[in-house]
Coordinates of C-alpha atoms in Angstrom, one line a residue:
M1 CA -9.7 -29.5 2.6
Q2 CA -13.3 -28.7 3.7
T3 CA -16.1 -30.9 2.3
F4 CA -19.0 -28.4 2.6
T5 CA -18.2 -25.8 -0.1
K6 CA -19.9 -22.7 -1.3
R7 CA -20.4 -21.3 -4.8
I8 CA -18.8 -17.9 -4.8
V9 CA -18.9 -15.3 -7.6
V10 CA -16.2 -12.6 -7.4
L11 CA -16.8 -9.4 -9.4
G12 CA -13.4 -7.9 -10.3
T13 CA -10.1 -9.6 -11.3
G14 CA -7.8 -7.0 -9.8
Y15 CA -5.5 -7.4 -6.9
V16 CA -8.2 -8.2 -4.2
G17 CA -10.5 -10.2 -6.5
L18 CA -7.8 -12.5 -7.8
V19 CA -6.1 -13.2 -4.5
S20 CA -9.5 -13.7 -2.7
G21 CA -10.9 -15.9 -5.5
A22 CA -7.8 -18.1 -5.8
C23 CA -7.4 -18.5 -2.0
M24 CA -11.1 -19.4 -1.5
A25 CA -10.8 -21.9 -4.3
E26 CA -7.8 -23.4 -2.6
W27 CA -10.0 -23.8 0.5
G28 CA -12.3 -26.0 -1.6
H29 CA -15.0 -23.5 -2.7
H30 CA -16.2 -23.3 -6.3
V31 CA -15.2 -19.8 -7.4
V32 CA -16.1 -17.9 -10.6
C33 CA -14.3 -14.6 -11.2
V34 CA -16.1 -12.2 -13.4
D35 CA -14.7 -9.1 -15.2
I36 CA -16.0 -6.9 -18.0
N37 CA -12.4 -6.7 -19.5
A38 CA -12.6 -9.5 -22.0
S39 CA -8.9 -9.5 -22.9
R40 CA -8.0 -9.8 -19.2
V41 CA -10.4 -12.7 -18.8
E42 CA -9.0 -14.5 -21.8
G43 CA -5.5 -14.1 -20.5
L44 CA -6.4 -15.5 -17.1
K45 CA -8.0 -18.5 -18.8
L46 CA -4.5 -19.1 -20.4
G47 CA -2.8 -18.6 -17.0
I48 CA -1.6 -15.1 -17.8
V49 CA -1.9 -13.2 -14.5
P50 CA -2.1 -9.4 -15.0
I51 CA -0.5 -8.5 -11.6
F52 CA 2.7 -9.6 -9.9
E53 CA 2.1 -11.3 -6.5
P54 CA 4.5 -14.1 -5.5
G55 CA 2.8 -17.5 -5.8
L56 CA -0.5 -16.2 -7.3
D57 CA 0.1 -17.6 -10.8
H58 CA 0.7 -21.1 -9.4
L59 CA -2.4 -20.9 -7.1
I60 CA -4.6 -19.8 -10.0
L61 CA -3.3 -22.5 -12.4
S62 CA -3.6 -25.3 -9.8
N63 CA -7.2 -24.4 -8.9
M64 CA -8.2 -24.0 -12.6
A65 CA -6.8 -27.5 -13.2
A66 CA -8.8 -28.8 -10.2
Q67 CA -11.9 -27.1 -11.7
R68 CA -12.5 -25.0 -8.6
L69 CA -11.7 -21.7 -10.3
E70 CA -13.1 -20.2 -13.4
F71 CA -13.0 -16.8 -15.3
T72 CA -15.7 -15.3 -17.4
T73 CA -17.3 -12.1 -18.6
D74 CA -20.8 -13.6 -18.3
L75 CA -22.2 -12.6 -14.9
A76 CA -25.7 -13.8 -15.6
N77 CA -24.5 -17.4 -16.0
A78 CA -21.9 -17.3 -13.3
I79 CA -24.3 -16.1 -10.6
K80 CA -26.8 -18.9 -11.1
G81 CA -27.0 -20.9 -7.9
A82 CA -24.3 -18.8 -6.2
D83 CA -24.3 -18.5 -2.4
V84 CA -22.1 -15.5 -2.2
A85 CA -21.3 -12.6 -4.6
L86 CA -18.1 -10.7 -3.6
I87 CA -17.7 -7.1 -4.9
A88 CA -14.0 -6.6 -5.4
V89 CA -13.8 -3.7 -7.8
G90 CA -11.6 -0.6 -7.5
T91 CA -12.4 2.3 -5.2
P92 CA -9.9 5.0 -6.3
S93 CA -9.8 8.5 -4.8
G94 CA -12.2 10.6 -6.7
G95 CA -11.2 14.1 -7.8
L96 CA -9.6 16.8 -5.6
D97 CA -11.7 16.1 -2.5
G98 CA -10.2 12.7 -2.0
E99 CA -13.5 10.9 -1.5
A100 CA -13.6 7.2 -2.6
D101 CA -15.0 6.8 -6.1
L102 CA -17.7 4.3 -5.7
Q103 CA -19.1 4.2 -9.2
Y104 CA -17.7 0.7 -9.9
V105 CA -19.1 -0.6 -6.6
F106 CA -22.5 0.6 -7.4
A107 CA -22.4 -0.6 -11.0
A108 CA -21.4 -4.0 -9.7
A109 CA -24.4 -3.9 -7.3
R110 CA -26.8 -3.1 -10.1
N111 CA -25.4 -5.9 -12.3
I112 CA -25.8 -8.3 -9.4
A113 CA -29.4 -7.2 -8.8
E114 CA -30.3 -7.6 -12.5
N115 CA -28.9 -11.2 -12.7
M116 CA -29.3 -12.7 -9.2
S117 CA -31.9 -15.1 -7.8
D118 CA -33.2 -15.8 -4.3
D119 CA -31.0 -16.3 -1.2
L120 CA -27.8 -14.5 -2.3
I121 CA -25.4 -12.8 0.1
V122 CA -23.8 -9.8 -1.5
V123 CA -20.4 -8.9 0.2
T124 CA -18.3 -5.9 -0.2
K125 CA -14.7 -7.0 -0.3
S126 CA -13.6 -3.6 -1.7
T127 CA -12.5 -0.9 0.8
V128 CA -15.5 1.4 1.0
P129 CA -16.6 4.3 3.3
V130 CA -19.0 3.8 6.1
G131 CA -22.5 3.5 4.9
T132 CA -21.7 2.0 1.5
G133 CA -23.3 -1.3 2.4
D134 CA -26.6 0.6 3.2
R135 CA -26.5 2.1 -0.3
I136 CA -25.8 -1.2 -2.0
E137 CA -28.8 -2.7 -0.1
R138 CA -31.0 0.1 -1.3
I139 CA -29.9 -0.3 -4.9
I140 CA -30.6 -4.1 -5.0
R141 CA -33.9 -3.7 -3.1
E142 CA -35.1 -1.1 -5.6
I143 CA -34.3 -3.3 -8.5
R144 CA -35.4 -6.7 -7.0
P145 CA -37.7 -6.1 -4.1
E146 CA -39.2 -9.6 -4.4
L147 CA -35.9 -11.4 -3.6
N148 CA -34.5 -12.6 -0.3
F149 CA -30.9 -11.4 0.1
A150 CA -28.4 -9.9 2.5
V151 CA -25.6 -7.4 2.2
A152 CA -22.5 -7.8 4.3
S153 CA -19.0 -6.2 4.7
N154 CA -16.0 -8.5 4.7
P155 CA -12.9 -6.2 4.4
E156 CA -9.6 -7.6 3.2
F157 CA -6.3 -7.1 5.1
L158 CA -3.7 -8.1 2.5
R159 CA -0.2 -6.8 2.2
E160 CA 1.1 -6.7 -1.3
G161 CA 4.0 -9.1 -1.7
S162 CA 2.6 -11.5 1.0
A163 CA -1.1 -11.4 0.1
I164 CA -1.6 -15.2 -0.3
Y165 CA 0.0 -15.9 3.1
D166 CA -2.1 -13.1 4.7
F167 CA -5.3 -14.5 3.2
M168 CA -4.6 -18.1 4.2
N169 CA -3.3 -17.2 7.7
P170 CA -5.2 -14.1 8.7
D171 CA -4.9 -12.2 12.0
R172 CA -8.7 -12.0 12.0
V173 CA -11.7 -12.3 9.7
V174 CA -14.2 -9.5 10.0
I175 CA -17.8 -10.3 9.0
G176 CA -20.1 -7.3 9.1
T177 CA -23.8 -8.0 9.1
D178 CA -26.7 -8.2 11.5
D179 CA -28.4 -10.9 9.5
V180 CA -28.0 -14.3 11.3
W181 CA -28.4 -16.3 8.1
A182 CA -25.6 -14.3 6.3
R183 CA -23.3 -14.7 9.3
G184 CA -23.7 -18.4 9.2
V185 CA -23.0 -18.7 5.4
L186 CA -19.9 -16.4 5.6
S187 CA -18.7 -18.3 8.7
D188 CA -18.8 -21.5 6.5
V189 CA -16.8 -19.7 3.8
Y190 CA -14.0 -19.1 6.4
K191 CA -14.4 -22.4 8.2
V192 CA -10.8 -23.5 7.2
A193 CA -9.4 -20.3 8.8
A194 CA -11.6 -20.7 11.9
D195 CA -10.6 -24.3 12.3
A196 CA -6.9 -23.2 12.2
G197 CA -7.5 -20.9 15.2
T198 CA -8.3 -17.6 13.4
T199 CA -10.6 -15.2 15.3
I200 CA -13.8 -14.6 13.3
L201 CA -15.2 -11.2 14.4
T202 CA -18.8 -10.7 13.7
T203 CA -20.1 -7.2 14.0
G204 CA -22.4 -4.7 12.4
R205 CA -21.9 -3.7 8.7
R206 CA -20.8 -0.1 9.5
S207 CA -18.4 -1.2 12.1
A208 CA -16.8 -3.6 9.7
E209 CA -16.4 -0.9 7.1
L210 CA -14.8 1.4 9.7
I211 CA -12.4 -1.4 11.0
K212 CA -10.7 -1.4 7.6
Y213 CA -10.2 2.3 7.4
G214 CA -9.2 2.6 11.0
S215 CA -6.6 -0.2 10.6
N216 CA -5.0 1.4 7.5
A217 CA -5.0 4.9 9.1
F218 CA -3.3 3.6 12.2
L219 CA -0.6 1.8 10.3
A220 CA 0.0 4.9 8.1
A221 CA 0.4 6.9 11.3
K222 CA 2.9 4.4 12.7
I223 CA 5.0 4.7 9.5
T224 CA 4.8 8.4 9.6
F225 CA 5.8 8.5 13.3
I226 CA 8.9 6.3 12.8
N227 CA 9.9 8.5 9.8
E228 CA 9.8 11.6 12.0
M229 CA 11.9 9.7 14.6
A230 CA 14.4 8.9 11.8
D231 CA 14.7 12.6 11.1
L232 CA 15.5 13.3 14.7
C233 CA 18.0 10.4 14.8
E234 CA 19.9 12.0 11.9
Q235 CA 20.3 15.2 13.9
I236 CA 21.2 13.8 17.3
D237 CA 23.5 11.0 16.2
A238 CA 21.2 8.1 17.0
D239 CA 20.4 5.1 14.9
I240 CA 16.8 4.6 13.8
K241 CA 17.4 0.8 13.4
H242 CA 18.2 0.5 17.0
V243 CA 15.4 2.8 18.1
S244 CA 12.9 0.8 16.0
V245 CA 14.0 -2.5 17.5
G246 CA 13.9 -1.1 21.0
M247 CA 10.4 0.3 20.5
G248 CA 9.1 -2.8 18.7
L249 CA 10.1 -5.1 21.5
D250 CA 7.4 -3.5 23.5
K251 CA 4.4 -5.8 23.0
R252 CA 2.1 -2.9 23.1
I253 CA 3.8 -1.3 20.1
G254 CA 5.1 -4.3 18.1
P255 CA 7.8 -4.3 15.4
S256 CA 5.6 -4.2 12.3
F257 CA 5.5 -0.9 10.2
L258 CA 8.4 0.6 12.2
S259 CA 10.9 0.7 9.3
A260 CA 11.9 4.2 8.4
G261 CA 11.8 5.0 4.7
P262 CA 10.7 7.5 2.0
G263 CA 7.1 7.6 3.1
Y264 CA 4.1 5.3 2.6
G265 CA 2.5 4.8 -0.8
G266 CA 0.7 2.1 -2.7
S267 CA -3.0 1.4 -3.4
C268 CA -4.3 1.5 0.2
F269 CA -2.8 3.9 2.7
P270 CA -2.9 7.2 0.7
K271 CA -6.5 6.8 -0.5
D272 CA -7.8 5.2 2.6
T273 CA -6.5 7.8 5.0
I274 CA -8.0 10.6 2.9
A275 CA -11.3 8.7 2.5
L276 CA -11.5 8.3 6.3
L277 CA -10.8 11.9 6.9
R278 CA -13.5 12.9 4.4
T279 CA -16.0 10.7 6.2
A280 CA -15.1 12.3 9.5
Q281 CA -15.5 15.8 8.0
E282 CA -18.9 14.8 6.6
Y283 CA -20.0 13.9 10.1
G284 CA -18.4 16.9 11.8
V285 CA -15.6 15.0 13.5
H286 CA -12.1 16.4 13.6
M287 CA -9.4 13.7 13.2
R288 CA -6.3 15.7 13.7
L289 CA -3.9 12.8 14.0
V290 CA -5.1 11.5 10.6
E291 CA -4.8 15.0 9.1
Q292 CA -1.2 15.3 10.3
T293 CA -0.3 11.8 9.1
I294 CA -1.4 12.7 5.6
S295 CA 0.4 16.1 5.7
V296 CA 3.7 14.8 7.1
N297 CA 3.8 11.9 4.6
A298 CA 3.2 14.2 1.7
A299 CA 5.9 16.6 2.9
R300 CA 8.4 13.7 3.3
K301 CA 8.0 12.7 -0.3
R302 CA 8.4 16.3 -1.5
T303 CA 11.5 17.0 0.7
L304 CA 13.5 14.0 -0.4
I305 CA 14.8 16.3 -3.1
N306 CA 16.4 18.6 -0.6
R307 CA 18.5 15.7 0.8
L308 CA 19.9 14.9 -2.7
R309 CA 20.5 18.5 -3.6
Q310 CA 22.7 19.0 -0.5
L311 CA 24.8 15.9 -1.3
V312 CA 25.8 17.2 -4.7
N313 CA 26.9 20.7 -3.6
G314 CA 23.5 22.4 -4.0
S315 CA 22.6 21.7 -7.7
L316 CA 21.3 18.6 -9.4
R317 CA 21.3 20.1 -12.9
N318 CA 22.8 17.7 -15.4
K319 CA 23.6 15.2 -12.6
R320 CA 23.0 11.6 -13.5
V321 CA 20.9 10.0 -10.8
A322 CA 20.3 6.2 -10.7
I323 CA 17.0 5.2 -9.1
F324 CA 17.2 1.7 -7.6
G325 CA 13.6 0.5 -7.3
L326 CA 10.3 2.1 -8.5
T327 CA 7.5 0.3 -6.8
F328 CA 6.3 1.5 -3.4
K329 CA 7.5 -1.7 -1.8
A330 CA 9.3 -4.9 -2.8
N331 CA 7.6 -8.0 -4.2
T332 CA 4.9 -6.1 -6.1
D333 CA 4.6 -4.3 -9.4
D334 CA 2.3 -1.7 -7.9
M335 CA 3.3 1.9 -8.8
R336 CA 0.3 3.6 -7.3
D337 CA 1.4 6.6 -5.2
S338 CA 4.9 5.3 -5.0
P339 CA 7.4 7.8 -3.4
S340 CA 9.6 7.2 -6.5
L341 CA 7.1 9.1 -8.7
S342 CA 7.3 12.4 -6.8
L343 CA 11.1 12.1 -6.3
I344 CA 11.7 11.5 -10.1
Q345 CA 9.4 14.4 -11.0
A346 CA 11.3 16.7 -8.5
L347 CA 14.6 15.5 -9.9
Q348 CA 13.5 16.3 -13.5
N349 CA 12.4 19.7 -12.4
E350 CA 15.9 20.3 -11.0
G351 CA 17.4 19.3 -14.4
A352 CA 18.8 15.9 -13.4
K353 CA 19.2 13.0 -15.9
I354 CA 17.4 9.9 -14.6
S355 CA 18.0 6.2 -15.1
A356 CA 15.9 3.6 -13.3
F357 CA 15.7 -0.1 -12.6
D358 CA 13.0 -2.2 -10.9
P359 CA 12.7 -6.0 -11.4
E360 CA 8.9 -5.9 -11.7
G361 CA 7.6 -2.4 -11.8
M362 CA 9.0 -0.9 -15.0
N363 CA 6.1 -1.8 -17.3
N364 CA 3.7 0.1 -15.1
A365 CA 6.3 2.9 -14.6
R366 CA 6.5 3.4 -18.3
L367 CA 2.9 4.4 -18.3
M368 CA 3.5 7.1 -15.6
L369 CA 7.0 8.4 -16.3
N370 CA 8.6 10.2 -19.3
D371 CA 12.1 11.2 -20.2
I372 CA 13.9 8.7 -18.1
T373 CA 16.1 5.7 -19.1
F374 CA 14.8 2.3 -18.1
S375 CA 17.6 -0.1 -17.5
A376 CA 17.9 -3.9 -17.9
D377 CA 19.8 -4.3 -14.5
P378 CA 21.1 -2.1 -11.7
Y379 CA 24.6 -1.9 -13.2
Q380 CA 23.4 -0.5 -16.5
C381 CA 21.2 1.9 -14.4
A382 CA 24.2 3.1 -12.4
A383 CA 26.7 3.5 -15.3
K384 CA 28.3 7.0 -15.1
A385 CA 25.9 8.0 -12.3
D386 CA 26.8 10.8 -9.9
I387 CA 24.5 9.4 -7.2
A388 CA 22.4 6.3 -6.7
V389 CA 19.2 6.3 -4.7
L390 CA 17.8 3.1 -3.2
M391 CA 14.0 3.5 -3.2
T392 CA 12.8 -0.1 -2.9
D393 CA 14.5 -2.9 -1.0
W394 CA 14.3 -5.7 -3.6
D395 CA 16.7 -8.5 -2.9
V396 CA 18.6 -7.9 -6.1
L397 CA 19.2 -4.3 -5.0
V398 CA 20.1 -5.1 -1.5
N399 CA 22.7 -7.7 -2.5
L400 CA 24.6 -5.8 -5.1
D401 CA 28.2 -6.4 -6.3
F402 CA 29.6 -3.2 -4.9
A403 CA 33.0 -3.7 -6.3
R404 CA 31.5 -3.8 -9.8
L405 CA 29.2 -0.9 -8.9
G406 CA 32.1 1.3 -7.8
T407 CA 34.0 0.9 -11.1
I408 CA 31.0 2.1 -13.2
M409 CA 29.7 5.0 -11.2
R410 CA 31.1 8.5 -11.7
D411 CA 30.9 9.2 -8.0
R412 CA 30.6 6.5 -5.3
L413 CA 27.6 8.1 -3.6
I414 CA 24.5 6.2 -2.4
V415 CA 21.4 7.4 -0.7
D416 CA 19.9 4.5 1.2
L417 CA 16.3 5.3 1.9
R418 CA 15.5 1.9 3.2
G419 CA 18.3 1.5 5.7
V420 CA 19.6 -1.8 4.4
Y421 CA 23.3 -1.1 3.6
D422 CA 26.2 -1.2 6.0
E423 CA 27.7 2.3 5.6
D424 CA 30.9 1.6 7.4
H425 CA 31.6 -1.6 5.4
L426 CA 30.8 0.0 2.1
A427 CA 33.0 2.9 3.0
E428 CA 36.0 0.9 4.1
E429 CA 35.9 -1.9 1.6
F430 CA 34.6 -0.1 -1.6
G431 CA 35.0 3.6 -0.9
F432 CA 31.3 4.4 -1.0
H433 CA 29.9 7.4 0.7
V434 CA 26.5 6.2 2.0
H435 CA 23.8 8.4 3.4
S436 CA 21.2 6.3 5.3
V437 CA 17.8 7.3 6.5
G438 CA 17.6 7.7 10.2
K439 CA 21.4 7.7 10.9
A440 CA 23.6 10.7 11.2
S441 CA 26.5 11.1 8.8
R442 CA 29.9 11.8 10.3
Q443 CA 29.4 15.6 9.6
R444 CA 26.0 15.6 11.2
A445 CA 27.2 13.6 14.2
A446 CA 29.9 16.1 14.9
K447 CA 27.4 18.9 14.7
A448 CA 25.0 17.1 17.0
S449 CA 27.6 16.7 19.7
T450 CA 27.2 20.5 20.5
P451 CA 23.8 20.9 22.4
R452 CA 21.6 23.8 21.5
K453 CA 21.0 26.6 24.0
R454 CA 18.1 25.9 26.2
V455 CA 16.0 28.5 28.0
A456 CA 13.5 28.2 30.8
I457 CA 9.9 29.5 30.4
G458 CA 7.9 29.2 33.5
N459 CA 8.0 25.6 34.6
L460 CA 8.9 24.4 31.0
V461 CA 12.3 24.0 29.5
R462 CA 12.6 23.9 25.7
A463 CA 15.2 24.4 23.0
T464 CA 15.4 27.6 21.0
P465 CA 14.3 28.6 18.5
R466 CA 10.8 27.2 19.0
A467 CA 8.8 26.0 16.0
P468 CA 5.5 27.8 15.7
I469 CA 2.3 25.8 16.3
V470 CA 0.3 26.0 13.1
Q471 CA -3.4 25.4 12.7
I472 CA -3.7 23.3 9.6
N473 CA -6.7 23.4 7.2
P474 CA -7.1 19.7 6.5
K475 CA -8.8 20.1 3.1
A476 CA -6.1 22.5 1.9
Q477 CA -3.4 20.1 3.0
I478 CA -5.0 17.1 1.2
T479 CA -5.7 19.1 -2.0
E480 CA -2.0 20.1 -2.0
M481 CA -0.9 16.5 -1.7
I482 CA -3.2 15.3 -4.5
D483 CA -2.2 18.2 -6.8
G484 CA 1.5 17.7 -6.0

């Protein structure tokens, strides 16, 4: 535990604010988390954590007991004597254009300015477009021109479901400011991580802001690429699991984010890729790879329905479909932009009857979904189902009692969109017909054994027919994704 601690105020008790505040308190800093939502603050004082993140409740309770972590609605009192004020409020996509909605960030900056005293470092922890720190500095300087302060960017790189580990054991810490004093104070905040060998990257504020967006866009592109590879595997009788492992063993590529699935979702990748693209368009830069990543991911979510329709002889009307998992990934209750939302809507449009189970996400799902049956467990969910679809690889859904499942389903048909089930074992032992993402079924494998006709064109050889090259209007594509 470090002995030289800082007084830190965190504005916002959402995902980033709670994880950052609790972890910094664990490092020995004195942290006060501030929120305008009085009921949320009162709940946190009682140890009621409003989000699901493994280990977060224990971390909050232990640091409250050690008097290193507090919760309040009173910013004026909390900010007295503070060294650092972290802005960790939401930055959702705003309207149809997809630009980040910064109203909460700027409101936080104004509140800080109205209550702060000298020698405060204001840090944007929220994910914000390039140039946001400049605007925050102008807001504060206009309100309190007499004060000495600095504005820095310190982006978070947390994976939902393993956020505490990621914060306590980061790959890197990015501190974005040209102010030497601010760099020194923020380096003290992260001294525990630095002492453990973490690289502390100090850079300009705008570079730090762009590092966050660039990282998320690259990972989103990696997911999208492996999903397209999975589509190819299904047609040529290859196995995406083996392809992913083989690619990931290359140190230049790495194994992370090479798991094929229903498409990326959650609170970061969808909005951050769009926000990055909007920033590029604002400055006249064409980011075609990001454009295509957004477009392909949106198309994947929409076309999942085609896969299900084909498996039930062309019509889903009145079919009972069991949805196993609702959140965009396991170990979180986050439903934001989850692929399950678009799939369920498409199933309902086809006239299917939907039942769903998720161990943590159903409370949030109830706010977003209508006319579906929420089940107490996966077996109740699958009762009399014509087809079951694994959307999220929760342990309870991976390790099912398939003998029991087979006796309650109307048809032993499973679509495994996470590639976790052993199709051959389930077929031989329990009579299930499993369709896995990125692996050809027996029918497709037979079809793939006959190569397509190839023709020579000049010095190039290609398969026929050739797909046309289409110029994509990026704004139209993104608007379609948000509308759909």
